[in-house]
């Protein structure tokens, strides 16, 4: 067989995978082919489990609006951070994780060598202008050997990735529409955050950024 030649412009359209830190892989545009289905499935989820601003244990209201799908959902209130099976707003189980979400997260993980990632939780974060997430670690999950997969949709954000200690100087990284990042191994417990969102707009989401984070929480 012969090797097909790719024109430079075709190469440019292929998702590129780059290791942005040890065991952390950015796959540019990996979610683009499925964006319409993802956004339609997202609309259904937020119609059942609305986005809401949760309260931190310290009494602050988060600037990011959140909801969940999957058998477990991440919540915070004055009692603390935890995963629940039910939406505290409705008393109903969190909406099921759509196939489009599950497949995307599973396939992104395979691309980076995690062959058995089956998330049971998807936290949905909605940022409008000014919303931010201060440096934190994701430590409420039971199994840190499983990665976290994040999907960015809509207007771009500047993401910060620090080290294993809060005082480690973070590097900055732009995350744009369709980008998927797999955070495994050594990167799984690194401090990370999102800088205050700049005003912008995107045809797919208007003036919002949406981030989906897939976890094996239970
Ligand atoms: C690096 N969300 O929901 S996603 C979060 O863009 C969260 O909404 C951010 O941090 C957002 O907890 C960042 C990227 C991300 C998610 C989990 C990580 C990066 C991570 C866990 C470890 C290291
Ligand atoms: Fe996080």
mmCIF file of C-alpha atoms and ligand atoms in Angstrom:
data_model
loop_
_atom_site.group_PDB
_atom_site.id
_atom_site.type_symbol
_atom_site.label_atom_id
_atom_site.label_comp_id
_atom_site.label_asym_id
_atom_site.label_seq_id
_atom_site.Cartn_x
_atom_site.Cartn_y
_atom_site.Cartn_z
ATOM 1 C CA UNK A 1 0.000 0.000 0.000
ATOM 2 C CA UNK A 2 1.060 3.571 -0.503
ATOM 3 C CA UNK A 3 1.034 6.367 2.030
ATOM 4 C CA UNK A 4 -1.641 9.020 1.403
ATOM 5 C CA UNK A 5 -0.205 12.486 1.388
ATOM 6 C CA UNK A 6 -1.882 15.126 3.533
ATOM 7 C CA UNK A 7 -1.956 18.726 2.426
ATOM 8 C CA UNK A 8 -0.772 21.140 5.143
ATOM 9 C CA UNK A 9 -4.303 22.522 5.521
ATOM 10 C CA UNK A 10 -5.685 19.019 6.160
ATOM 11 C CA UNK A 11 -2.982 18.350 8.724
ATOM 12 C CA UNK A 12 -4.006 21.563 10.416
ATOM 13 C CA UNK A 13 -7.526 20.244 10.888
ATOM 14 C CA UNK A 14 -6.500 17.019 12.577
ATOM 15 C CA UNK A 15 -6.702 17.050 16.357
ATOM 16 C CA UNK A 16 -3.164 17.455 17.680
ATOM 17 C CA UNK A 17 -2.167 15.821 20.922
ATOM 18 C CA UNK A 18 0.455 17.512 23.044
ATOM 19 C CA UNK A 19 1.799 16.706 26.510
ATOM 20 C CA UNK A 20 1.437 20.024 28.348
ATOM 21 C CA UNK A 21 2.886 18.680 31.613
ATOM 22 C CA UNK A 22 3.883 15.228 32.819
ATOM 23 C CA UNK A 23 0.885 12.896 32.198
ATOM 24 C CA UNK A 24 -1.395 15.769 31.043
ATOM 25 C CA UNK A 25 -2.436 15.775 27.388
ATOM 26 C CA UNK A 26 -4.208 18.495 25.426
ATOM 27 C CA UNK A 27 -6.064 17.249 22.346
ATOM 28 C CA UNK A 28 -6.979 20.385 20.397
ATOM 29 C CA UNK A 29 -10.430 20.216 18.843
ATOM 30 C CA UNK A 30 -11.175 16.637 19.891
ATOM 31 C CA UNK A 31 -14.802 17.525 20.784
ATOM 32 C CA UNK A 32 -15.524 19.509 17.594
ATOM 33 C CA UNK A 33 -17.044 16.690 15.489
ATOM 34 C CA UNK A 34 -19.610 15.987 18.243
ATOM 35 C CA UNK A 35 -20.326 19.545 19.364
ATOM 36 C CA UNK A 36 -23.936 19.732 18.138
ATOM 37 C CA UNK A 37 -24.912 16.514 19.936
ATOM 38 C CA UNK A 38 -22.993 17.512 23.066
ATOM 39 C CA UNK A 39 -24.743 20.896 23.233
ATOM 40 C CA UNK A 40 -28.199 19.386 22.609
ATOM 41 C CA UNK A 41 -27.619 16.789 25.341
ATOM 42 C CA UNK A 42 -26.374 19.557 27.632
ATOM 43 C CA UNK A 43 -29.582 21.553 27.098
ATOM 44 C CA UNK A 44 -31.609 18.556 28.214
ATOM 45 C CA UNK A 45 -29.499 18.121 31.370
ATOM 46 C CA UNK A 46 -29.829 21.754 32.433
ATOM 47 C CA UNK A 47 -33.592 21.659 31.804
ATOM 48 C CA UNK A 48 -33.820 18.875 34.432
ATOM 49 C CA UNK A 49 -30.994 19.907 36.771
ATOM 50 C CA UNK A 50 -30.553 23.684 36.362
ATOM 51 C CA UNK A 51 -27.200 25.419 36.604
ATOM 52 C CA UNK A 52 -26.834 27.035 40.025
ATOM 53 C CA UNK A 53 -24.273 28.985 42.072
ATOM 54 C CA UNK A 54 -23.267 26.788 45.007
ATOM 55 C CA UNK A 55 -21.999 27.957 48.381
ATOM 56 C CA UNK A 56 -18.549 27.009 49.681
ATOM 57 C CA UNK A 57 -18.010 25.661 53.223
ATOM 58 C CA UNK A 58 -16.584 29.103 54.049
ATOM 59 C CA UNK A 59 -19.794 30.857 52.975
ATOM 60 C CA UNK A 60 -18.763 32.243 49.571
ATOM 61 C CA UNK A 61 -21.022 31.925 46.538
ATOM 62 C CA UNK A 62 -19.147 30.445 43.571
ATOM 63 C CA UNK A 63 -18.948 32.657 40.463
ATOM 64 C CA UNK A 64 -19.137 29.525 38.277
ATOM 65 C CA UNK A 65 -22.646 28.071 37.861
ATOM 66 C CA UNK A 66 -22.711 24.270 38.129
ATOM 67 C CA UNK A 67 -24.758 21.153 37.626
ATOM 68 C CA UNK A 68 -23.996 17.460 37.087
ATOM 69 C CA UNK A 69 -24.940 14.345 35.205
ATOM 70 C CA UNK A 70 -24.056 10.727 35.928
ATOM 71 C CA UNK A 71 -24.673 8.479 38.926
ATOM 72 C CA UNK A 72 -22.697 10.902 41.119
ATOM 73 C CA UNK A 73 -22.569 14.685 41.137
ATOM 74 C CA UNK A 74 -20.155 17.065 42.880
ATOM 75 C CA UNK A 75 -21.716 19.569 45.262
ATOM 76 C CA UNK A 76 -20.611 22.113 47.808
ATOM 77 C CA UNK A 77 -22.559 23.807 50.593
ATOM 78 C CA UNK A 78 -21.863 24.949 54.173
ATOM 79 C CA UNK A 79 -21.398 21.246 55.098
ATOM 80 C CA UNK A 80 -18.443 20.785 52.685
ATOM 81 C CA UNK A 81 -17.452 19.376 49.288
ATOM 82 C CA UNK A 82 -18.751 15.909 48.327
ATOM 83 C CA UNK A 83 -20.405 13.717 45.737
ATOM 84 C CA UNK A 84 -24.133 12.956 45.955
ATOM 85 C CA UNK A 85 -26.420 10.566 44.068
ATOM 86 C CA UNK A 86 -29.261 13.122 44.075
ATOM 87 C CA UNK A 87 -29.611 16.765 43.069
ATOM 88 C CA UNK A 88 -30.206 18.700 46.303
ATOM 89 C CA UNK A 89 -32.409 21.211 44.396
ATOM 90 C CA UNK A 90 -34.936 18.657 43.131
ATOM 91 C CA UNK A 91 -34.357 15.657 45.404
ATOM 92 C CA UNK A 92 -34.153 13.579 42.192
ATOM 93 C CA UNK A 93 -31.175 11.514 40.973
ATOM 94 C CA UNK A 94 -28.782 13.522 38.780
ATOM 95 C CA UNK A 95 -29.684 13.142 35.070
ATOM 96 C CA UNK A 96 -28.062 10.130 33.402
ATOM 97 C CA UNK A 97 -24.801 10.721 31.583
ATOM 98 C CA UNK A 98 -25.621 10.942 27.852
ATOM 99 C CA UNK A 99 -23.907 8.487 25.518
ATOM 100 C CA UNK A 100 -22.306 11.387 23.637
ATOM 101 C CA UNK A 101 -20.595 12.523 26.869
ATOM 102 C CA UNK A 102 -19.503 9.031 27.934
ATOM 103 C CA UNK A 103 -18.111 8.129 24.498
ATOM 104 C CA UNK A 104 -16.166 11.367 24.154
ATOM 105 C CA UNK A 105 -14.534 11.051 27.581
ATOM 106 C CA UNK A 106 -13.787 7.350 27.124
ATOM 107 C CA UNK A 107 -12.243 7.849 23.674
ATOM 108 C CA UNK A 108 -10.167 10.849 24.763
ATOM 109 C CA UNK A 109 -8.761 8.766 27.623
ATOM 110 C CA UNK A 110 -7.871 5.934 25.209
ATOM 111 C CA UNK A 111 -6.000 8.440 23.005
ATOM 112 C CA UNK A 112 -3.674 9.090 25.926
ATOM 113 C CA UNK A 113 -3.239 5.515 27.152
ATOM 114 C CA UNK A 114 -6.034 5.203 29.733
ATOM 115 C CA UNK A 115 -7.899 2.264 28.263
ATOM 116 C CA UNK A 116 -10.531 1.609 30.907
ATOM 117 C CA UNK A 117 -11.811 5.056 31.882
ATOM 118 C CA UNK A 118 -15.550 4.797 32.592
ATOM 119 C CA UNK A 119 -16.630 8.024 34.297
ATOM 120 C CA UNK A 120 -19.531 7.935 36.746
ATOM 121 C CA UNK A 121 -19.663 11.730 37.263
ATOM 122 C CA UNK A 122 -19.656 14.741 34.971
ATOM 123 C CA UNK A 123 -19.471 18.171 36.570
ATOM 124 C CA UNK A 124 -20.748 20.908 34.254
ATOM 125 C CA UNK A 125 -19.266 24.366 34.839
ATOM 126 C CA UNK A 126 -20.726 27.489 33.211
ATOM 127 C CA UNK A 127 -18.585 30.651 33.196
ATOM 128 C CA UNK A 128 -19.819 34.093 32.232
ATOM 129 C CA UNK A 129 -17.629 37.190 32.058
ATOM 130 C CA UNK A 130 -15.697 37.606 35.326
ATOM 131 C CA UNK A 131 -16.278 34.052 36.593
ATOM 132 C CA UNK A 132 -13.163 32.272 37.824
ATOM 133 C CA UNK A 133 -11.962 29.262 39.728
ATOM 134 C CA UNK A 134 -9.209 29.787 42.263
ATOM 135 C CA UNK A 135 -6.315 27.313 42.524
ATOM 136 C CA UNK A 136 -7.476 24.002 43.990
ATOM 137 C CA UNK A 137 -6.937 20.250 43.851
ATOM 138 C CA UNK A 138 -9.612 17.697 42.891
ATOM 139 C CA UNK A 139 -9.450 15.281 45.807
ATOM 140 C CA UNK A 140 -13.055 14.200 46.472
ATOM 141 C CA UNK A 141 -12.779 11.167 44.175
ATOM 142 C CA UNK A 142 -11.936 7.692 45.492
ATOM 143 C CA UNK A 143 -9.479 6.481 42.846
ATOM 144 C CA UNK A 144 -6.676 8.855 41.819
ATOM 145 C CA UNK A 145 -5.274 6.262 39.382
ATOM 146 C CA UNK A 146 -8.127 7.202 37.029
ATOM 147 C CA UNK A 147 -7.657 10.426 35.046
ATOM 148 C CA UNK A 148 -9.954 13.438 34.825
ATOM 149 C CA UNK A 149 -11.045 14.389 31.313
ATOM 150 C CA UNK A 150 -12.065 18.001 30.685
ATOM 151 C CA UNK A 151 -13.902 19.382 27.651
ATOM 152 C CA UNK A 152 -13.980 23.121 26.922
ATOM 153 C CA UNK A 153 -16.804 24.666 24.881
ATOM 154 C CA UNK A 154 -17.546 28.260 23.924
ATOM 155 C CA UNK A 155 -15.457 31.313 24.682
ATOM 156 C CA UNK A 156 -11.800 30.772 25.582
ATOM 157 C CA UNK A 157 -10.349 30.752 29.073
ATOM 158 C CA UNK A 158 -6.876 31.043 30.524
ATOM 159 C CA UNK A 159 -6.249 27.953 32.594
ATOM 160 C CA UNK A 160 -3.565 27.766 35.296
ATOM 161 C CA UNK A 161 -1.661 24.594 36.094
ATOM 162 C CA UNK A 162 0.492 24.583 39.195
ATOM 163 C CA UNK A 163 2.304 21.788 40.989
ATOM 164 C CA UNK A 164 1.585 19.455 43.885
ATOM 165 C CA UNK A 165 2.047 22.257 46.389
ATOM 166 C CA UNK A 166 -0.165 25.383 46.407
ATOM 167 C CA UNK A 167 2.871 27.670 46.307
ATOM 168 C CA UNK A 168 4.279 26.148 43.061
ATOM 169 C CA UNK A 169 4.178 28.800 40.336
ATOM 170 C CA UNK A 170 1.442 27.956 37.816
ATOM 171 C CA UNK A 171 1.884 27.884 34.058
ATOM 172 C CA UNK A 172 -0.865 29.440 31.919
ATOM 173 C CA UNK A 173 -2.609 27.745 29.033
ATOM 174 C CA UNK A 174 -5.421 28.875 26.719
ATOM 175 C CA UNK A 175 -8.331 26.434 26.450
ATOM 176 C CA UNK A 176 -10.613 27.005 23.474
ATOM 177 C CA UNK A 177 -13.802 25.594 21.972
ATOM 178 C CA UNK A 178 -13.529 21.844 21.441
ATOM 179 C CA UNK A 179 -10.318 21.318 23.403
ATOM 180 C CA UNK A 180 -10.109 18.162 25.505
ATOM 181 C CA UNK A 181 -7.509 17.626 28.222
ATOM 182 C CA UNK A 182 -6.725 14.325 29.944
ATOM 183 C CA UNK A 183 -5.215 14.775 33.411
ATOM 184 C CA UNK A 184 -3.694 11.524 34.607
ATOM 185 C CA UNK A 185 -0.803 10.130 36.592
ATOM 186 C CA UNK A 186 1.372 12.794 38.140
ATOM 187 C CA UNK A 187 -0.838 15.681 36.940
ATOM 188 C CA UNK A 188 -3.992 14.272 38.552
ATOM 189 C CA UNK A 189 -3.422 15.971 41.911
ATOM 190 C CA UNK A 190 -1.846 19.199 40.703
ATOM 191 C CA UNK A 191 -3.278 22.542 41.740
ATOM 192 C CA UNK A 192 -5.214 24.223 38.936
ATOM 193 C CA UNK A 193 -7.596 27.086 38.313
ATOM 194 C CA UNK A 194 -9.187 29.362 35.745
ATOM 195 C CA UNK A 195 -8.435 33.108 35.424
ATOM 196 C CA UNK A 196 -11.415 35.507 35.406
ATOM 197 C CA UNK A 197 -13.163 35.076 32.071
ATOM 198 C CA UNK A 198 -12.793 37.967 29.612
ATOM 199 C CA UNK A 199 -15.875 39.274 27.793
ATOM 200 C CA UNK A 200 -16.205 37.518 24.458
ATOM 201 C CA UNK A 201 -18.729 35.606 22.412
ATOM 202 C CA UNK A 202 -18.821 32.357 20.530
ATOM 203 C CA UNK A 203 -21.357 31.121 17.964
ATOM 204 C CA UNK A 204 -21.911 27.832 19.835
ATOM 205 C CA UNK A 205 -22.547 29.181 23.355
ATOM 206 C CA UNK A 206 -23.086 32.953 23.178
ATOM 207 C CA UNK A 207 -21.214 34.777 25.951
ATOM 208 C CA UNK A 208 -20.514 31.686 28.050
ATOM 209 C CA UNK A 209 -17.784 29.152 28.484
ATOM 210 C CA UNK A 210 -18.853 25.630 29.390
ATOM 211 C CA UNK A 211 -16.483 23.068 30.846
ATOM 212 C CA UNK A 212 -17.364 19.407 31.285
ATOM 213 C CA UNK A 213 -15.153 17.471 33.717
ATOM 214 C CA UNK A 214 -15.466 13.714 33.703
ATOM 215 C CA UNK A 215 -14.457 11.798 36.783
ATOM 216 C CA UNK A 216 -14.470 8.305 38.220
ATOM 217 C CA UNK A 217 -15.688 9.528 41.591
ATOM 218 C CA UNK A 218 -17.054 6.393 43.269
HETATM 219 C C1 LIG B 1 -5.816 19.494 36.459
HETATM 220 N N1 LIG B 1 -12.610 22.972 36.311
HETATM 221 O O1 LIG B 1 -14.254 21.561 37.871
HETATM 222 S S1 LIG B 1 -11.017 21.834 33.864
HETATM 223 C C2 LIG B 1 -13.075 21.642 38.253
HETATM 224 O O2 LIG B 1 -12.200 24.812 33.400
HETATM 225 C C3 LIG B 1 -12.128 22.443 37.449
HETATM 226 O O3 LIG B 1 -13.901 24.492 34.661
HETATM 227 C C4 LIG B 1 -11.831 23.844 35.489
HETATM 228 O O4 LIG B 1 -11.023 22.602 37.828
HETATM 229 C C5 LIG B 1 -12.704 24.416 34.420
HETATM 230 O O5 LIG B 1 -12.624 21.065 39.239
HETATM 231 C C6 LIG B 1 -10.671 23.183 34.919
HETATM 232 C C7 LIG B 1 -9.447 21.174 33.805
HETATM 233 C C8 LIG B 1 -9.005 20.349 34.962
HETATM 234 C C9 LIG B 1 -9.862 19.557 35.674
HETATM 235 C C10 LIG B 1 -9.374 18.747 36.662
HETATM 236 C C11 LIG B 1 -8.014 18.708 36.933
HETATM 237 C C12 LIG B 1 -7.694 20.334 35.230
HETATM 238 C C13 LIG B 1 -7.173 19.517 36.204
HETATM 239 C C14 LIG B 1 -7.460 17.867 37.904
HETATM 240 C C15 LIG B 1 -6.112 17.852 38.103
HETATM 241 C C16 LIG B 1 -5.282 18.668 37.391
HETATM 242 FE FE1 LIG B 2 -10.636 21.155 39.433
#
